């Protein structure tokens, strides 16, 4: 069946329908990862977005037991070529069947390189995937321009708190759309991890007397999370060690008077170099975000830049003065390097044990 990708600037790509055949309007973003498409599909940070994979062949190892959450979150999926015969000893099915079961519409057979160039040159824009050959651009484009991602954190967070048992430090993990490997990375270091829904009050977290607090990744515009930011400010005012990733990093900055801004086309992929300013070493990182913290908007007596992006010099992490708090924009629980930035979890462990 034919499918069409329509961008808000009027550009139309024609390809083949994959997955669900329902119409979909979403923000169109691209990911440069060469592997890990299942982790991308199940990353809650993609809620409210449709993902273009720049690597041309997707699905060649099928669906494996590597999901980062309970379901797939992107609104749509866009690929150049979809493998029809996956081959891997861990393969449990095809990506086509997975997209159908998850009710995610997609399009294959389009020039994803040309599409990515448009998004890089003009910036991230909204788009529609449809199988309706009689589409009307005059009717569709106003709808595309009106689309906003909205409140997606409430959609992706857990419904109630749960515990991963451990005999080490107790960590309270705030789930703003947490990938499974964040809790797993702490748990395998011995931590007992209690995962809390995003709307949990700071008082409940503090009353549980955790040894440390983890603020997770998540989707959407951080500035819209007004009530969450208020609770994070209360957590900041305690002496509990805090480590924050991605959206958590942005929310901590906003809780302390900082500002965030939307990047032209974001950082999404497994090959982003970041420099640790404490030792001038460069690490290869996995990233997925469309917003960044304006480091100059923070009072240096509150927080200083700890990491920067080597490519565009945007902020990639902050260290908070006089506090056992550090935050990063990238994903140390992911494995692009493959274990480049895993040491950040060890740093957090040391903070909780009072080594710092």
mmCIF file of C-alpha atoms in Angstrom:
data_model
loop_
_atom_site.group_PDB
_atom_site.id
_atom_site.type_symbol
_atom_site.label_atom_id
_atom_site.label_comp_id
_atom_site.label_asym_id
_atom_site.label_seq_id
_atom_site.Cartn_x
_atom_site.Cartn_y
_atom_site.Cartn_z
ATOM 1 C CA UNK A 1 0.000 0.000 0.000
ATOM 2 C CA UNK A 2 1.227 3.495 -0.841
ATOM 3 C CA UNK A 3 1.919 5.936 1.966
ATOM 4 C CA UNK A 4 2.764 9.633 1.961
ATOM 5 C CA UNK A 5 4.855 11.773 4.310
ATOM 6 C CA UNK A 6 3.715 15.395 4.126
ATOM 7 C CA UNK A 7 5.829 18.109 5.802
ATOM 8 C CA UNK A 8 4.446 21.446 6.951
ATOM 9 C CA UNK A 9 6.496 23.238 4.266
ATOM 10 C CA UNK A 10 4.502 21.353 1.609
ATOM 11 C CA UNK A 11 7.177 18.756 0.753
ATOM 12 C CA UNK A 12 5.684 15.318 0.022
ATOM 13 C CA UNK A 13 7.533 11.961 0.045
ATOM 14 C CA UNK A 14 5.884 8.863 -1.436
ATOM 15 C CA UNK A 15 6.702 5.406 -0.136
ATOM 16 C CA UNK A 16 5.191 2.182 1.189
ATOM 17 C CA UNK A 17 3.023 1.869 4.287
ATOM 18 C CA UNK A 18 4.479 -0.120 7.187
ATOM 19 C CA UNK A 19 2.809 -0.822 10.509
ATOM 20 C CA UNK A 20 -0.586 0.761 11.219
ATOM 21 C CA UNK A 21 -2.461 2.456 8.356
ATOM 22 C CA UNK A 22 -4.031 5.211 10.481
ATOM 23 C CA UNK A 23 -3.261 8.876 9.749
ATOM 24 C CA UNK A 24 -0.642 10.428 12.007
ATOM 25 C CA UNK A 25 0.414 14.036 12.672
ATOM 26 C CA UNK A 26 3.552 14.585 14.732
ATOM 27 C CA UNK A 27 6.866 16.391 15.059
ATOM 28 C CA UNK A 28 9.367 14.813 12.647
ATOM 29 C CA UNK A 29 12.871 14.201 14.064
ATOM 30 C CA UNK A 30 15.846 12.150 12.891
ATOM 31 C CA UNK A 31 18.130 9.675 14.640
ATOM 32 C CA UNK A 32 21.623 8.869 13.324
ATOM 33 C CA UNK A 33 22.136 5.551 15.149
ATOM 34 C CA UNK A 34 23.338 2.630 13.019
ATOM 35 C CA UNK A 35 21.958 0.015 15.443
ATOM 36 C CA UNK A 36 19.602 0.060 18.409
ATOM 37 C CA UNK A 37 16.367 0.746 16.522
ATOM 38 C CA UNK A 38 14.383 -1.202 19.145
ATOM 39 C CA UNK A 39 15.836 0.946 21.930
ATOM 40 C CA UNK A 40 14.841 4.013 19.886
ATOM 41 C CA UNK A 41 11.296 2.721 19.366
ATOM 42 C CA UNK A 42 10.846 1.990 23.081
ATOM 43 C CA UNK A 43 12.487 5.176 24.421
ATOM 44 C CA UNK A 44 9.717 7.235 26.113
ATOM 45 C CA UNK A 45 11.573 10.443 25.150
ATOM 46 C CA UNK A 46 10.144 10.005 21.635
ATOM 47 C CA UNK A 47 6.533 10.438 22.777
ATOM 48 C CA UNK A 48 4.898 13.080 20.578
ATOM 49 C CA UNK A 49 7.409 12.610 17.759
ATOM 50 C CA UNK A 50 7.818 10.541 14.585
ATOM 51 C CA UNK A 51 11.356 9.231 14.049
ATOM 52 C CA UNK A 52 13.366 9.170 10.827
ATOM 53 C CA UNK A 53 16.220 6.647 10.898
ATOM 54 C CA UNK A 54 19.123 7.987 8.825
ATOM 55 C CA UNK A 55 20.826 4.584 8.572
ATOM 56 C CA UNK A 56 19.383 3.091 5.361
ATOM 57 C CA UNK A 57 18.663 -0.520 6.409
ATOM 58 C CA UNK A 58 16.522 -1.036 9.490
ATOM 59 C CA UNK A 59 15.207 -4.256 11.044
ATOM 60 C CA UNK A 60 17.904 -6.683 9.941
ATOM 61 C CA UNK A 61 18.173 -8.332 13.389
ATOM 62 C CA UNK A 62 14.426 -8.215 14.014
ATOM 63 C CA UNK A 63 12.846 -7.635 17.414
ATOM 64 C CA UNK A 64 15.039 -8.747 20.316
ATOM 65 C CA UNK A 65 14.545 -8.614 24.142
ATOM 66 C CA UNK A 66 16.074 -5.117 24.343
ATOM 67 C CA UNK A 67 13.063 -2.917 25.009
ATOM 68 C CA UNK A 68 13.754 0.185 27.116
ATOM 69 C CA UNK A 69 10.151 0.384 28.347
ATOM 70 C CA UNK A 70 6.908 -1.588 28.241
ATOM 71 C CA UNK A 71 5.845 -0.369 24.769
ATOM 72 C CA UNK A 72 6.825 1.727 21.754
ATOM 73 C CA UNK A 73 6.324 5.495 22.069
ATOM 74 C CA UNK A 74 6.957 7.310 18.747
ATOM 75 C CA UNK A 75 3.882 8.474 16.822
ATOM 76 C CA UNK A 76 5.408 7.272 13.553
ATOM 77 C CA UNK A 77 8.434 5.548 12.035
ATOM 78 C CA UNK A 78 10.229 6.501 8.809
ATOM 79 C CA UNK A 79 12.899 4.352 7.107
ATOM 80 C CA UNK A 80 14.684 3.989 3.781
ATOM 81 C CA UNK A 81 14.580 0.199 3.595
ATOM 82 C CA UNK A 82 12.973 -2.274 5.963
ATOM 83 C CA UNK A 83 14.555 -5.707 6.235
ATOM 84 C CA UNK A 84 12.037 -8.369 5.283
ATOM 85 C CA UNK A 85 14.057 -11.349 6.577
ATOM 86 C CA UNK A 86 15.623 -10.568 9.956
ATOM 87 C CA UNK A 87 18.432 -12.844 11.111
ATOM 88 C CA UNK A 88 19.613 -13.068 14.711
ATOM 89 C CA UNK A 89 19.699 -15.866 17.276
ATOM 90 C CA UNK A 90 17.733 -13.623 19.670
ATOM 91 C CA UNK A 91 15.129 -12.575 17.086
ATOM 92 C CA UNK A 92 11.533 -12.838 18.334
ATOM 93 C CA UNK A 93 9.710 -11.306 15.347
ATOM 94 C CA UNK A 94 9.832 -8.709 12.600
ATOM 95 C CA UNK A 95 9.773 -4.961 12.987
ATOM 96 C CA UNK A 96 6.748 -4.848 10.645
ATOM 97 C CA UNK A 97 4.692 -7.027 13.007
ATOM 98 C CA UNK A 98 5.943 -5.023 15.989
ATOM 99 C CA UNK A 99 4.785 -1.718 14.455
ATOM 100 C CA UNK A 100 1.373 -3.223 13.673
ATOM 101 C CA UNK A 101 0.943 -4.584 17.210
ATOM 102 C CA UNK A 102 1.988 -1.230 18.680
ATOM 103 C CA UNK A 103 -0.409 0.618 16.300
ATOM 104 C CA UNK A 104 2.380 2.823 14.960
ATOM 105 C CA UNK A 105 2.072 4.015 11.339
ATOM 106 C CA UNK A 106 5.216 4.175 9.270
ATOM 107 C CA UNK A 107 6.571 4.716 5.805
ATOM 108 C CA UNK A 108 9.412 2.917 4.024
ATOM 109 C CA UNK A 109 11.096 3.405 0.670
ATOM 110 C CA UNK A 110 11.598 7.166 0.850
ATOM 111 C CA UNK A 111 14.872 9.084 0.524
ATOM 112 C CA UNK A 112 15.638 9.535 4.227
ATOM 113 C CA UNK A 113 18.891 11.315 3.367
ATOM 114 C CA UNK A 114 16.997 14.027 1.459
ATOM 115 C CA UNK A 115 14.436 14.250 4.283
ATOM 116 C CA UNK A 116 17.172 14.620 6.916
ATOM 117 C CA UNK A 117 18.861 17.371 4.886
ATOM 118 C CA UNK A 118 15.562 19.286 4.832
ATOM 119 C CA UNK A 119 15.214 18.941 8.628
ATOM 120 C CA UNK A 120 18.825 20.036 9.167
ATOM 121 C CA UNK A 121 18.528 23.047 6.880
ATOM 122 C CA UNK A 122 15.025 24.217 7.816
ATOM 123 C CA UNK A 123 14.877 22.812 11.340
ATOM 124 C CA UNK A 124 12.557 20.275 12.943
ATOM 125 C CA UNK A 125 9.034 20.539 11.568
ATOM 126 C CA UNK A 126 5.704 18.787 11.861
ATOM 127 C CA UNK A 127 4.501 16.218 9.369
ATOM 128 C CA UNK A 128 1.814 13.687 8.541
ATOM 129 C CA UNK A 129 1.930 10.054 7.461
ATOM 130 C CA UNK A 130 -1.184 9.026 5.520
ATOM 131 C CA UNK A 131 -2.280 6.259 3.161
ATOM 132 C CA UNK A 132 -5.000 8.472 1.667
ATOM 133 C CA UNK A 133 -4.040 9.069 -1.962
ATOM 134 C CA UNK A 134 -6.648 11.850 -2.232
ATOM 135 C CA UNK A 135 -5.042 14.039 0.430
ATOM 136 C CA UNK A 136 -5.619 17.802 0.238
ATOM 137 C CA UNK A 137 -2.522 19.896 1.056
ATOM 138 C CA UNK A 138 -4.625 23.020 1.642
ATOM 139 C CA UNK A 139 -6.513 21.152 4.353
ATOM 140 C CA UNK A 140 -3.545 19.288 5.873
ATOM 141 C CA UNK A 141 -0.856 21.999 6.162
ATOM 142 C CA UNK A 142 -2.819 24.250 8.598
ATOM 143 C CA UNK A 143 -3.305 21.154 10.811
ATOM 144 C CA UNK A 144 0.432 20.427 10.682
ATOM 145 C CA UNK A 145 1.334 23.973 11.666
ATOM 146 C CA UNK A 146 -1.130 23.852 14.562
ATOM 147 C CA UNK A 147 0.255 20.625 16.064
ATOM 148 C CA UNK A 148 2.090 20.899 19.399
ATOM 149 C CA UNK A 149 3.656 18.046 21.359
ATOM 150 C CA UNK A 150 1.948 19.153 24.604
ATOM 151 C CA UNK A 151 2.141 17.358 27.963
ATOM 152 C CA UNK A 152 3.740 13.998 27.241
ATOM 153 C CA UNK A 153 5.517 13.338 30.566
ATOM 154 C CA UNK A 154 2.195 12.380 32.183
ATOM 155 C CA UNK A 155 1.638 9.828 29.382
ATOM 156 C CA UNK A 156 4.974 8.057 29.739
ATOM 157 C CA UNK A 157 5.545 7.976 33.510
ATOM 158 C CA UNK A 158 4.724 4.892 35.599
ATOM 159 C CA UNK A 159 1.254 4.642 37.169
ATOM 160 C CA UNK A 160 2.504 3.827 40.665
ATOM 161 C CA UNK A 161 5.801 3.433 42.450
ATOM 162 C CA UNK A 162 7.673 0.126 42.377
ATOM 163 C CA UNK A 163 10.930 -1.218 43.832
ATOM 164 C CA UNK A 164 13.961 -3.012 42.396
ATOM 165 C CA UNK A 165 15.484 -4.758 45.407
ATOM 166 C CA UNK A 166 19.141 -4.335 46.317
ATOM 167 C CA UNK A 167 21.363 -4.380 49.426
ATOM 168 C CA UNK A 168 23.241 -1.146 48.698
ATOM 169 C CA UNK A 169 22.280 2.553 48.759
ATOM 170 C CA UNK A 170 18.584 3.432 48.429
ATOM 171 C CA UNK A 171 17.883 5.495 45.308
ATOM 172 C CA UNK A 172 14.654 7.337 44.529
ATOM 173 C CA UNK A 173 14.261 7.425 40.731
ATOM 174 C CA UNK A 174 11.855 10.068 39.423
ATOM 175 C CA UNK A 175 10.286 8.612 36.283
ATOM 176 C CA UNK A 176 9.726 11.357 33.702
ATOM 177 C CA UNK A 177 9.953 8.720 30.949
ATOM 178 C CA UNK A 178 12.864 6.686 32.280
ATOM 179 C CA UNK A 179 14.600 4.120 30.113
ATOM 180 C CA UNK A 180 14.841 0.727 31.833
ATOM 181 C CA UNK A 181 18.623 0.744 31.741
ATOM 182 C CA UNK A 182 18.851 3.698 34.136
ATOM 183 C CA UNK A 183 17.311 1.707 36.981
ATOM 184 C CA UNK A 184 19.214 -1.386 35.822
ATOM 185 C CA UNK A 185 22.558 0.484 35.866
ATOM 186 C CA UNK A 186 21.924 1.488 39.485
ATOM 187 C CA UNK A 187 20.538 -1.901 40.465
ATOM 188 C CA UNK A 188 23.540 -3.819 39.138
ATOM 189 C CA UNK A 189 25.748 -1.602 41.338
ATOM 190 C CA UNK A 190 23.788 -2.910 44.319
ATOM 191 C CA UNK A 191 21.312 -0.049 44.721
ATOM 192 C CA UNK A 192 17.748 -0.571 45.861
ATOM 193 C CA UNK A 193 15.852 1.553 43.348
ATOM 194 C CA UNK A 194 12.366 2.880 44.078
ATOM 195 C CA UNK A 195 10.787 4.295 40.918
ATOM 196 C CA UNK A 196 8.274 7.114 41.485
ATOM 197 C CA UNK A 197 5.656 8.612 39.113
ATOM 198 C CA UNK A 198 6.502 12.065 37.740
ATOM 199 C CA UNK A 199 3.842 13.844 39.829
ATOM 200 C CA UNK A 200 5.150 12.523 43.159
ATOM 201 C CA UNK A 201 5.549 15.296 45.743
ATOM 202 C CA UNK A 202 9.027 16.112 47.026
ATOM 203 C CA UNK A 203 7.835 15.558 50.597
ATOM 204 C CA UNK A 204 7.117 11.883 49.847
ATOM 205 C CA UNK A 205 10.565 11.396 48.329
ATOM 206 C CA UNK A 206 12.315 13.118 51.240
ATOM 207 C CA UNK A 207 10.250 11.189 53.813
ATOM 208 C CA UNK A 208 11.466 7.887 52.310
ATOM 209 C CA UNK A 209 14.997 8.924 53.385
ATOM 210 C CA UNK A 210 16.839 7.905 50.188
ATOM 211 C CA UNK A 211 20.631 7.898 49.959
ATOM 212 C CA UNK A 212 20.344 9.504 46.525
ATOM 213 C CA UNK A 213 17.838 10.828 44.000
ATOM 214 C CA UNK A 214 17.898 10.155 40.260
ATOM 215 C CA UNK A 215 16.020 12.434 37.836
ATOM 216 C CA UNK A 216 15.352 10.600 34.589
ATOM 217 C CA UNK A 217 15.126 11.428 30.912
ATOM 218 C CA UNK A 218 11.758 12.167 29.314
ATOM 219 C CA UNK A 219 9.942 13.789 26.391
ATOM 220 C CA UNK A 220 8.678 17.244 25.503
ATOM 221 C CA UNK A 221 9.469 20.863 26.305
ATOM 222 C CA UNK A 222 10.971 21.058 29.826
ATOM 223 C CA UNK A 223 9.536 24.535 30.435
ATOM 224 C CA UNK A 224 5.990 23.125 30.367
ATOM 225 C CA UNK A 225 6.682 20.905 33.431
ATOM 226 C CA UNK A 226 5.874 23.729 35.869
ATOM 227 C CA UNK A 227 4.628 21.665 38.834
ATOM 228 C CA UNK A 228 7.480 19.145 38.503
ATOM 229 C CA UNK A 229 10.029 21.985 38.505
ATOM 230 C CA UNK A 230 8.565 23.248 41.814
ATOM 231 C CA UNK A 231 9.064 19.827 43.413
ATOM 232 C CA UNK A 232 12.624 19.550 42.062
ATOM 233 C CA UNK A 233 13.441 22.882 43.680
ATOM 234 C CA UNK A 234 12.423 21.368 47.042
ATOM 235 C CA UNK A 235 14.678 18.361 46.376
ATOM 236 C CA UNK A 236 17.545 20.721 45.510
ATOM 237 C CA UNK A 237 17.158 22.391 48.898
ATOM 238 C CA UNK A 238 17.944 19.131 50.703
ATOM 239 C CA UNK A 239 21.422 17.640 51.191
ATOM 240 C CA UNK A 240 20.510 14.437 49.338
ATOM 241 C CA UNK A 241 22.906 13.610 46.450
ATOM 242 C CA UNK A 242 21.182 14.047 43.081
ATOM 243 C CA UNK A 243 22.141 12.795 39.612
ATOM 244 C CA UNK A 244 20.004 13.883 36.637
ATOM 245 C CA UNK A 245 19.922 12.780 33.000
ATOM 246 C CA UNK A 246 18.508 14.555 29.924
ATOM 247 C CA UNK A 247 15.079 16.026 30.837
ATOM 248 C CA UNK A 248 16.033 15.746 34.512
ATOM 249 C CA UNK A 249 19.141 17.833 33.763
ATOM 250 C CA UNK A 250 17.002 20.507 32.094
ATOM 251 C CA UNK A 251 14.422 20.552 34.891
ATOM 252 C CA UNK A 252 17.104 20.983 37.572
ATOM 253 C CA UNK A 253 18.484 23.971 35.652
ATOM 254 C CA UNK A 254 15.002 25.499 35.338
ATOM 255 C CA UNK A 255 14.425 24.931 39.076
ATOM 256 C CA UNK A 256 17.470 27.100 39.752
ATOM 257 C CA UNK A 257 16.640 30.055 37.523
ATOM 258 C CA UNK A 258 18.196 28.760 34.311
ATOM 259 C CA UNK A 259 16.636 28.843 30.859
ATOM 260 C CA UNK A 260 16.204 26.251 28.130
ATOM 261 C CA UNK A 261 15.771 26.729 24.383
ATOM 262 C CA UNK A 262 14.785 24.583 21.420
ATOM 263 C CA UNK A 263 17.606 23.353 19.195
ATOM 264 C CA UNK A 264 17.232 23.696 15.433
ATOM 265 C CA UNK A 265 17.053 19.943 14.901
ATOM 266 C CA UNK A 266 18.191 18.404 18.197
ATOM 267 C CA UNK A 267 20.738 15.716 19.070
ATOM 268 C CA UNK A 268 19.510 12.170 18.453
ATOM 269 C CA UNK A 269 21.890 9.283 17.884
ATOM 270 C CA UNK A 270 24.720 7.228 19.307
ATOM 271 C CA UNK A 271 27.755 9.162 18.084
ATOM 272 C CA UNK A 272 27.728 12.554 19.830
ATOM 273 C CA UNK A 273 31.113 13.590 21.299
ATOM 274 C CA UNK A 274 31.029 15.379 24.664
ATOM 275 C CA UNK A 275 33.949 16.819 26.603
ATOM 276 C CA UNK A 276 34.250 16.438 30.377
ATOM 277 C CA UNK A 277 35.671 19.821 31.397
ATOM 278 C CA UNK A 278 37.096 18.387 34.628
ATOM 279 C CA UNK A 279 39.656 16.265 32.747
ATOM 280 C CA UNK A 280 39.341 17.471 29.107
ATOM 281 C CA UNK A 281 38.543 13.937 27.957
ATOM 282 C CA UNK A 282 36.059 13.395 25.142
ATOM 283 C CA UNK A 283 33.465 10.646 25.385
ATOM 284 C CA UNK A 284 31.161 9.276 22.701
ATOM 285 C CA UNK A 285 27.594 9.596 23.940
ATOM 286 C CA UNK A 286 24.085 8.529 23.092
ATOM 287 C CA UNK A 287 21.619 11.422 22.979
ATOM 288 C CA UNK A 288 17.962 12.126 22.384
ATOM 289 C CA UNK A 289 16.789 15.668 23.013
ATOM 290 C CA UNK A 290 15.390 18.670 21.177
ATOM 291 C CA UNK A 291 16.016 21.246 23.926
ATOM 292 C CA UNK A 292 19.187 22.442 25.640
ATOM 293 C CA UNK A 293 20.120 24.417 28.746
ATOM 294 C CA UNK A 294 21.495 27.916 28.240
ATOM 295 C CA UNK A 295 24.477 27.648 30.596
ATOM 296 C CA UNK A 296 24.992 31.436 30.572
ATOM 297 C CA UNK A 297 21.528 31.893 32.126
ATOM 298 C CA UNK A 298 22.660 30.242 35.381
ATOM 299 C CA UNK A 299 24.404 32.129 38.155
ATOM 300 C CA UNK A 300 27.982 30.714 38.333
ATOM 301 C CA UNK A 301 27.651 30.656 42.119
ATOM 302 C CA UNK A 302 24.806 28.137 41.646
ATOM 303 C CA UNK A 303 26.073 25.932 38.812
ATOM 304 C CA UNK A 304 28.963 25.750 36.362
ATOM 305 C CA UNK A 305 29.343 23.970 33.056
ATOM 306 C CA UNK A 306 30.752 20.450 33.469
ATOM 307 C CA UNK A 307 30.339 19.037 29.933
ATOM 308 C CA UNK A 308 30.040 20.577 26.472
ATOM 309 C CA UNK A 309 29.133 19.181 23.074
ATOM 310 C CA UNK A 310 32.263 19.018 20.913
ATOM 311 C CA UNK A 311 30.316 19.619 17.692
ATOM 312 C CA UNK A 312 28.234 22.691 18.506
ATOM 313 C CA UNK A 313 29.480 23.717 21.995
ATOM 314 C CA UNK A 314 26.011 23.402 23.552
ATOM 315 C CA UNK A 315 25.774 22.523 27.232
ATOM 316 C CA UNK A 316 25.971 18.813 28.078
ATOM 317 C CA UNK A 317 26.159 18.897 31.875
ATOM 318 C CA UNK A 318 26.295 21.015 35.024
ATOM 319 C CA UNK A 319 27.945 20.792 38.438
ATOM 320 C CA UNK A 320 26.114 22.534 41.276
ATOM 321 C CA UNK A 321 28.227 24.575 43.692
ATOM 322 C CA UNK A 322 28.155 23.477 47.319
ATOM 323 C CA UNK A 323 25.811 20.609 46.496
ATOM 324 C CA UNK A 324 26.196 16.899 45.826
ATOM 325 C CA UNK A 325 24.392 17.427 42.524
ATOM 326 C CA UNK A 326 25.559 16.912 38.960
ATOM 327 C CA UNK A 327 23.504 16.620 35.792
ATOM 328 C CA UNK A 328 24.151 15.531 32.201
ATOM 329 C CA UNK A 329 22.271 16.043 28.935
ATOM 330 C CA UNK A 330 23.391 12.750 27.397
ATOM 331 C CA UNK A 331 22.630 9.118 28.327
ATOM 332 C CA UNK A 332 25.352 7.399 30.388
ATOM 333 C CA UNK A 333 23.177 4.291 30.719
ATOM 334 C CA UNK A 334 23.315 3.749 26.949
ATOM 335 C CA UNK A 335 26.302 1.992 25.355
ATOM 336 C CA UNK A 336 27.568 3.892 22.301
ATOM 337 C CA UNK A 337 31.225 3.933 23.272
ATOM 338 C CA UNK A 338 30.370 1.217 24.479
ATOM 339 C CA UNK A 339 30.899 2.044 28.180
ATOM 340 C CA UNK A 340 32.403 5.523 27.805
ATOM 341 C CA UNK A 341 30.317 7.444 30.313
ATOM 342 C CA UNK A 342 29.254 4.625 32.657
ATOM 343 C CA UNK A 343 31.705 6.092 35.178
ATOM 344 C CA UNK A 344 29.097 8.749 35.974
ATOM 345 C CA UNK A 345 27.017 6.136 37.786
ATOM 346 C CA UNK A 346 30.124 5.251 39.794
ATOM 347 C CA UNK A 347 30.569 8.942 40.635
ATOM 348 C CA UNK A 348 26.984 9.002 41.878
ATOM 349 C CA UNK A 349 27.673 5.893 43.980
ATOM 350 C CA UNK A 350 30.676 7.632 45.553
ATOM 351 C CA UNK A 351 28.533 10.691 46.343
ATOM 352 C CA UNK A 352 25.973 8.535 48.107
ATOM 353 C CA UNK A 353 28.692 6.781 50.107
ATOM 354 C CA UNK A 354 30.079 10.132 51.205
ATOM 355 C CA UNK A 355 33.295 9.922 49.202
ATOM 356 C CA UNK A 356 32.674 13.383 47.806
#
